[in-house]
Amino acid sequence: MLGVTPWTLRLLPALISGILVVLFGAYVRRLGGSLWLQGIGLLIGLTVPFLLGTWLFQTVIFDQLTWMVSLYWFLLLILERKAGYWILLGITLGIGLEVKHTILGLIIGIGVAVLLTPSLRKDLRTRYPWFAVGLMVLIWAPNILWQIGNGFPTVAYVVNHRGSTGGTASYLEGLLLLLFFLLPLWIAGFLSLFRNPGLRPIGIACAIPLVLFLFAGKYYYAAATMPIVMAQGLLAVSHLERRRLRSGLTVAVVVASLLALVLVPITVPVVPASRLHATKLDSFYGDTVGWPEVAQQVTAIYSALPQSEQKTTVIISAYYGVPGALAVYGNPKLLPDVISPQLSDWFWLPKNLTATDALMVDYTPSDVAWMCDSPTLIAHLTVPYQVVSLEQNAPVTLCHLKAPIPGIWSQLRNFS
């Protein structure tokens, strides 16, 4: 509705980041923290990069929102024992399943917590938990039906994508980087949650996804469990009588705040695109730059083909960014079908595609020799400001197809 610009695309994620910070303070409040502790909670929320640094319009920020709101309802259910919170929890988890399947880790954690907690287990004799489950499944149903109709693609993705998670060492290293100076507070929070029988279900619900993703996931998948644990950590440390420990908390918060200021160029998009390469930030945000130029170059390369050849040519890119850029910045009157076999784009193969030639973006001749007769490298793409990105110096290969694209599409599928 607002048009396609970096500002408009980042507006909603930025607003949600603010909500996540407020939820951090709300956790402290609901756990019984004073106004002063709530203020510290808000300050910590501003310092942790996994809340403020998710301004990219990706599934991550929306996933974090559904995790943190779900944990908020679960906390209120435990503290106030009102049946209506079951319904709110079910609705939020259902929406979370439509956002990203990683919330299954939290659902498993909450399920185990309920089974291990006598008071919550009693609720299973009432209708409210089952209404919650029903609502969750009902909201998730469109996705379930799509999964069944398409051969469970998410399962195929998980199986084929597992190697890119980096393993246990990378996972633990990532968690440490997310927490950094606040690690003691996080540990204190977990110890306090498990020592308090009334709050132990929160500890269980947060611990289980962390363990599950240790074996098959990325370190940030369960990052949204950290705020509620650290909120309890604030309560635990505030009750200590030893001044050194409380002073240590003050030092940790101050250092974390200073670190947050240092990390502003990473957590907030304030560095101009022209300075990303010079400041070495293009490794983080290089792929946010240059898409109008990429669209122009691909259009020009295609338009330079003889007209007779244009009529039989399709554009295939190894990465979904190029079809996206051409859809937004390209002229549909000048372009043929533009497709990619990467991730979800693999499902968008047009029906009755009869092209005999292809412009293969991000493929060298040797990459496509198996599917092309005499593939020829005809150009390289360039991205402004020397930014390092997927499309910087990307090869463009002209391919005369050996077989129709629908017949070879499964062999091009890209899970990276």
Coordinates of C-alpha atoms in Angstrom, one line a residue, residues 50-402:
F50 CA 18.1 -10.1 18.4
L51 CA 15.2 -7.8 19.3
L52 CA 16.3 -4.4 17.9
G53 CA 18.4 -5.8 15.0
T54 CA 15.7 -7.6 13.1
W55 CA 14.6 -4.8 10.9
L56 CA 14.7 -6.8 7.7
F57 CA 11.3 -7.8 6.3
Q58 CA 11.8 -11.5 6.9
T59 CA 10.0 -14.3 8.7
V60 CA 12.3 -13.9 11.7
I61 CA 10.8 -10.8 13.2
F62 CA 7.2 -12.1 12.9
D63 CA 8.3 -15.4 14.3
Q64 CA 9.8 -13.7 17.3
L65 CA 6.6 -11.8 17.9
T66 CA 4.4 -14.9 18.0
W67 CA 6.9 -16.7 20.3
M68 CA 7.0 -13.8 22.8
V69 CA 3.3 -13.1 22.8
S70 CA 2.7 -16.9 23.2
L71 CA 5.0 -16.9 26.2
Y72 CA 3.2 -13.9 27.6
W73 CA -0.1 -15.6 27.5
F74 CA 1.4 -18.8 29.0
L75 CA 2.9 -16.7 31.8
L76 CA -0.5 -15.1 32.6
L77 CA -2.1 -18.5 32.5
I78 CA 0.3 -19.8 35.1
L79 CA 0.0 -16.7 37.3
E80 CA -3.7 -15.9 37.1
R81 CA -5.2 -19.3 36.2
K82 CA -7.8 -17.8 33.9
A83 CA -9.2 -20.2 31.3
G84 CA -9.4 -17.5 28.6
Y85 CA -5.6 -17.4 28.3
W86 CA -5.8 -20.9 26.9
I87 CA -7.8 -19.5 24.0
L88 CA -5.4 -16.6 23.4
L89 CA -2.5 -19.0 23.6
G90 CA -4.0 -21.3 21.0
I91 CA -4.8 -18.4 18.6
T92 CA -1.3 -17.0 18.8
L93 CA 0.4 -20.4 18.3
G94 CA -1.8 -21.0 15.3
I95 CA -0.8 -17.7 13.8
G96 CA 2.8 -18.6 14.6
L97 CA 2.5 -21.8 12.7
E98 CA 1.4 -19.9 9.6
V99 CA 4.4 -17.6 10.0
K100 CA 7.2 -20.2 10.5
H101 CA 7.2 -23.8 11.5
T102 CA 10.0 -23.2 14.1
I103 CA 7.4 -22.4 16.6
L104 CA 6.7 -26.1 16.8
G105 CA 9.7 -26.2 19.2
L106 CA 7.9 -23.8 21.6
I107 CA 4.6 -25.8 21.2
I108 CA 6.5 -29.0 22.2
G109 CA 8.0 -27.1 25.1
I110 CA 4.7 -25.9 26.3
G111 CA 3.1 -29.3 25.9
V112 CA 5.8 -31.0 28.0
A113 CA 5.5 -28.2 30.6
V114 CA 1.7 -28.8 30.9
L115 CA 2.2 -32.6 31.2
L116 CA 4.8 -32.2 33.9
T117 CA 2.9 -29.6 36.0
P118 CA 0.0 -31.0 38.1
S119 CA -2.1 -27.8 38.1
L120 CA -1.8 -27.4 34.3
R121 CA -2.4 -31.1 33.8
K122 CA -5.7 -30.8 35.6
D123 CA -6.8 -28.2 33.0
L124 CA -6.7 -31.0 30.4
R125 CA -9.9 -32.3 32.0
T126 CA -11.6 -29.1 31.0
R127 CA -12.6 -28.0 27.5
Y128 CA -10.4 -24.8 27.3
P129 CA -7.0 -26.4 26.4
W130 CA -8.8 -28.5 23.8
F131 CA -10.5 -25.5 22.3
A132 CA -7.1 -23.9 22.2
V133 CA -5.6 -26.9 20.3
G134 CA -8.6 -26.9 18.0
L135 CA -8.2 -23.2 17.2
M136 CA -4.4 -23.6 16.6
V137 CA -5.0 -26.5 14.2
L138 CA -7.8 -24.6 12.4
I139 CA -5.6 -21.6 11.8
W140 CA -2.8 -23.9 10.7
A141 CA -5.1 -26.0 8.4
P142 CA -4.5 -24.1 5.1
N143 CA -0.8 -24.8 5.5
I144 CA -1.3 -28.4 6.5
L145 CA -3.5 -29.0 3.4
W146 CA -0.9 -27.3 1.2
Q147 CA 1.9 -29.5 2.7
I148 CA -0.2 -32.7 2.0
G149 CA -1.0 -31.5 -1.5
N150 CA 2.6 -30.8 -2.4
G151 CA 4.4 -33.8 -0.9
F152 CA 5.4 -32.2 2.5
P153 CA 7.9 -29.7 1.1
T154 CA 8.9 -28.4 4.6
V155 CA 10.0 -31.9 5.5
A156 CA 12.1 -32.0 2.3
Y157 CA 13.6 -28.7 3.2
V158 CA 14.5 -29.7 6.7
V159 CA 16.2 -32.9 5.5
N160 CA 18.1 -31.1 2.7
H161 CA 19.0 -27.9 4.5
R162 CA 20.3 -29.4 7.7
G163 CA 23.9 -29.2 6.7
S164 CA 23.8 -25.4 6.5
T165 CA 23.0 -24.9 10.2
G166 CA 26.7 -25.1 11.2
G167 CA 26.5 -27.8 13.9
T168 CA 26.5 -27.8 17.6
A169 CA 29.7 -25.6 18.0
S170 CA 28.3 -22.9 15.7
Y171 CA 24.9 -23.1 17.6
L172 CA 26.5 -22.5 21.0
E173 CA 28.8 -19.8 19.7
G174 CA 25.8 -18.0 18.2
L175 CA 23.9 -18.2 21.5
L176 CA 26.9 -16.7 23.3
L177 CA 27.1 -13.9 20.8
L178 CA 23.4 -13.1 21.2
L179 CA 23.7 -12.9 25.0
F180 CA 27.3 -11.7 25.5
F181 CA 27.6 -9.8 28.8
L182 CA 24.0 -10.7 29.7
L183 CA 24.8 -14.5 29.9
P184 CA 25.0 -14.4 33.7
L185 CA 21.6 -12.8 33.8
W186 CA 20.2 -15.5 31.5
I187 CA 21.7 -18.3 33.6
A188 CA 20.3 -16.8 36.8
G189 CA 16.9 -16.6 35.2
F190 CA 16.9 -20.2 34.2
L191 CA 18.1 -21.3 37.7
S192 CA 15.4 -19.2 39.3
L193 CA 12.6 -20.5 37.0
F194 CA 13.4 -24.1 37.7
R195 CA 13.8 -23.5 41.5
N196 CA 10.3 -21.9 41.7
P197 CA 7.7 -24.6 41.3
G198 CA 5.1 -22.0 40.2
L199 CA 7.3 -20.7 37.4
R200 CA 9.0 -24.0 36.4
P201 CA 6.6 -24.5 33.4
I202 CA 8.1 -21.3 31.9
G203 CA 11.6 -22.7 32.4
I204 CA 10.6 -26.0 30.7
A205 CA 8.9 -24.3 27.8
C206 CA 12.0 -22.2 27.2
A207 CA 14.6 -24.9 27.7
I208 CA 13.1 -27.6 25.4
P209 CA 13.3 -25.6 22.1
L210 CA 16.8 -24.5 22.9
V211 CA 17.8 -28.2 23.2
L212 CA 15.8 -29.3 20.2
F213 CA 17.4 -26.8 17.9
L214 CA 20.8 -27.7 19.2
F215 CA 20.5 -30.8 17.0
A216 CA 18.6 -29.5 14.0
G217 CA 18.4 -25.7 13.8
K218 CA 20.1 -22.3 14.0
Y219 CA 21.1 -20.5 17.1
Y220 CA 18.5 -17.7 16.7
Y221 CA 15.5 -20.0 16.2
A222 CA 14.7 -20.0 20.0
A223 CA 16.1 -16.5 20.7
A224 CA 12.6 -15.3 21.5
T225 CA 12.7 -17.4 24.7
M226 CA 15.6 -15.3 26.1
P227 CA 13.7 -12.2 27.2
I228 CA 11.3 -13.9 29.6
V229 CA 14.2 -15.9 31.1
M230 CA 16.3 -12.7 31.6
A231 CA 13.3 -11.0 33.0
Q232 CA 13.1 -13.6 35.7
G233 CA 16.9 -13.2 36.1
L234 CA 16.4 -9.6 36.9
L235 CA 13.9 -10.6 39.7
A236 CA 16.3 -13.2 41.0
V237 CA 19.3 -10.9 41.2
S238 CA 17.3 -8.1 42.7
H239 CA 16.5 -10.3 45.7
L240 CA 20.1 -11.0 46.4
E241 CA 21.6 -9.4 49.5
R242 CA 25.2 -9.6 48.3
R243 CA 26.1 -6.2 46.9
R244 CA 28.8 -7.5 44.7
L245 CA 26.4 -9.5 42.7
R246 CA 23.9 -6.7 42.4
S247 CA 26.8 -4.4 41.4
G248 CA 27.8 -7.0 38.8
L249 CA 24.4 -6.8 37.3
T250 CA 24.6 -3.0 37.1
V251 CA 28.0 -3.3 35.4
A252 CA 26.7 -5.9 33.0
V253 CA 23.8 -3.7 32.0
V254 CA 26.0 -0.6 31.6
V255 CA 28.5 -2.6 29.5
A256 CA 25.7 -4.1 27.4
S257 CA 24.3 -0.6 26.8
L258 CA 27.7 0.6 25.6
L259 CA 28.0 -2.4 23.4
A260 CA 24.6 -1.7 22.0
L261 CA 25.8 1.8 21.0
V262 CA 28.8 0.3 19.3
L263 CA 26.6 -2.1 17.4
V264 CA 24.2 0.6 16.2
P265 CA 25.6 0.3 12.6
I266 CA 24.6 -3.4 12.6
T267 CA 21.3 -3.3 14.6
V268 CA 19.9 -0.1 13.0
P269 CA 20.1 0.6 9.2
V270 CA 21.9 4.0 9.5
V271 CA 24.9 3.3 7.3
P272 CA 24.3 4.5 3.7
A273 CA 24.5 1.9 1.0
S274 CA 27.5 3.7 -0.4
R275 CA 29.4 3.1 2.8
L276 CA 28.6 -0.5 3.5
H277 CA 31.6 -1.9 1.7
A278 CA 34.0 0.6 3.2
T279 CA 32.8 -0.2 6.7
K280 CA 32.8 -3.9 6.1
L281 CA 29.1 -4.2 6.7
D282 CA 28.2 -5.6 3.3
S283 CA 28.7 -9.1 4.6
F284 CA 25.6 -8.5 6.7
Y285 CA 23.5 -6.3 4.4
G286 CA 25.0 -6.6 1.0
D287 CA 21.9 -8.3 -0.4
T288 CA 19.8 -5.3 0.5
V289 CA 21.6 -3.2 -2.1
G290 CA 21.4 -2.9 -5.9
W291 CA 18.2 -4.7 -6.9
P292 CA 16.9 -1.9 -9.3
E293 CA 20.3 -2.0 -11.1
V294 CA 20.2 -5.8 -11.3
A295 CA 16.7 -5.7 -12.8
Q296 CA 17.9 -3.1 -15.3
Q297 CA 20.9 -5.2 -16.3
V298 CA 19.0 -8.4 -16.7
T299 CA 16.4 -6.6 -18.8
A300 CA 19.1 -5.1 -21.0
I301 CA 20.8 -8.5 -21.5
Y302 CA 17.5 -10.1 -22.5
S303 CA 16.5 -7.2 -24.8
A304 CA 19.9 -7.5 -26.6
L305 CA 19.0 -11.0 -27.8
P306 CA 17.6 -11.3 -31.3
Q307 CA 13.8 -11.0 -31.3
S308 CA 13.3 -14.5 -32.7
E309 CA 15.4 -15.8 -29.7
Q310 CA 13.5 -13.7 -27.2
K311 CA 10.3 -15.4 -28.0
T312 CA 11.7 -18.8 -27.0
T313 CA 13.7 -17.7 -24.0
V314 CA 13.0 -17.9 -20.2
I315 CA 15.1 -16.3 -17.4
I316 CA 16.2 -18.7 -14.7
S317 CA 18.1 -17.5 -11.6
A318 CA 19.7 -19.7 -9.0
Y319 CA 18.5 -17.3 -6.3
Y320 CA 15.0 -16.0 -5.8
G321 CA 16.2 -12.4 -5.5
V322 CA 16.4 -11.9 -9.3
P323 CA 12.8 -12.9 -10.0
G324 CA 11.7 -10.7 -7.1
A325 CA 13.7 -7.7 -8.4
L326 CA 12.3 -8.1 -11.9
A327 CA 8.8 -8.5 -10.5
V328 CA 9.1 -5.2 -8.6
Y329 CA 11.4 -3.1 -10.8
G330 CA 11.1 -4.8 -14.2
N331 CA 8.7 -4.1 -17.1
P332 CA 6.5 -7.1 -17.6
K333 CA 5.9 -6.0 -21.2
L334 CA 9.6 -6.4 -22.0
L335 CA 10.3 -9.6 -20.1
P336 CA 9.5 -13.3 -20.4
D337 CA 8.8 -15.7 -17.5
V338 CA 11.4 -15.2 -14.7
I339 CA 11.8 -18.2 -12.4
S340 CA 14.1 -19.6 -9.8
P341 CA 14.4 -23.2 -8.4
Q342 CA 15.4 -21.9 -4.9
L343 CA 13.3 -22.8 -1.9
S344 CA 9.6 -21.8 -2.3
D345 CA 10.2 -20.3 -5.8
W346 CA 10.6 -23.8 -7.0
F347 CA 6.8 -24.3 -6.8
W348 CA 6.1 -21.3 -9.0
L349 CA 7.1 -22.9 -12.3
P350 CA 4.5 -21.7 -14.9
K351 CA 2.3 -24.3 -16.5
N352 CA 2.8 -25.2 -20.1
L353 CA 6.3 -23.6 -20.2
T354 CA 7.6 -24.2 -23.8
A355 CA 10.8 -22.2 -23.8
T356 CA 13.7 -23.8 -25.8
D357 CA 16.4 -21.3 -24.5
A358 CA 17.2 -19.8 -21.1
L359 CA 19.2 -16.9 -19.7
M360 CA 20.8 -18.6 -16.7
V361 CA 21.6 -16.0 -14.0
D362 CA 24.1 -17.1 -11.3
Y363 CA 25.1 -20.1 -13.4
T364 CA 28.4 -20.6 -15.2
P365 CA 28.6 -22.6 -18.4
S366 CA 30.1 -25.6 -16.5
D367 CA 27.2 -25.4 -14.0
V368 CA 24.6 -26.0 -16.7
A369 CA 26.5 -28.1 -19.3
W370 CA 24.3 -31.1 -18.3
M371 CA 21.2 -29.3 -19.4
C372 CA 22.4 -27.0 -22.2
D373 CA 23.9 -27.4 -25.7
S374 CA 27.0 -25.2 -26.0
P375 CA 26.3 -22.9 -23.0
T376 CA 27.9 -19.5 -23.5
L377 CA 28.9 -16.9 -20.8
I378 CA 27.5 -13.6 -22.1
A379 CA 27.7 -11.2 -19.2
H380 CA 28.4 -10.5 -15.5
L381 CA 26.1 -8.5 -13.2
T382 CA 27.5 -5.6 -11.1
V383 CA 26.1 -4.2 -7.9
P384 CA 26.8 -0.5 -7.0
Y385 CA 29.3 0.7 -4.5
Q386 CA 31.5 -2.5 -4.7
V387 CA 29.1 -4.1 -2.3
V388 CA 29.7 -7.8 -1.7
S389 CA 26.4 -9.6 -2.5
L390 CA 25.0 -12.7 -4.1
E391 CA 24.7 -10.8 -7.4
Q392 CA 28.0 -9.0 -7.5
N393 CA 29.8 -10.3 -10.6
A394 CA 27.1 -13.0 -11.0
P395 CA 27.5 -14.8 -14.3
V396 CA 24.8 -14.8 -17.0
T397 CA 24.9 -17.8 -19.3
L398 CA 22.9 -18.3 -22.5
C399 CA 21.6 -21.8 -22.7
H400 CA 20.0 -23.8 -25.5
L401 CA 18.0 -26.4 -23.6
K402 CA 18.5 -30.1 -24.2

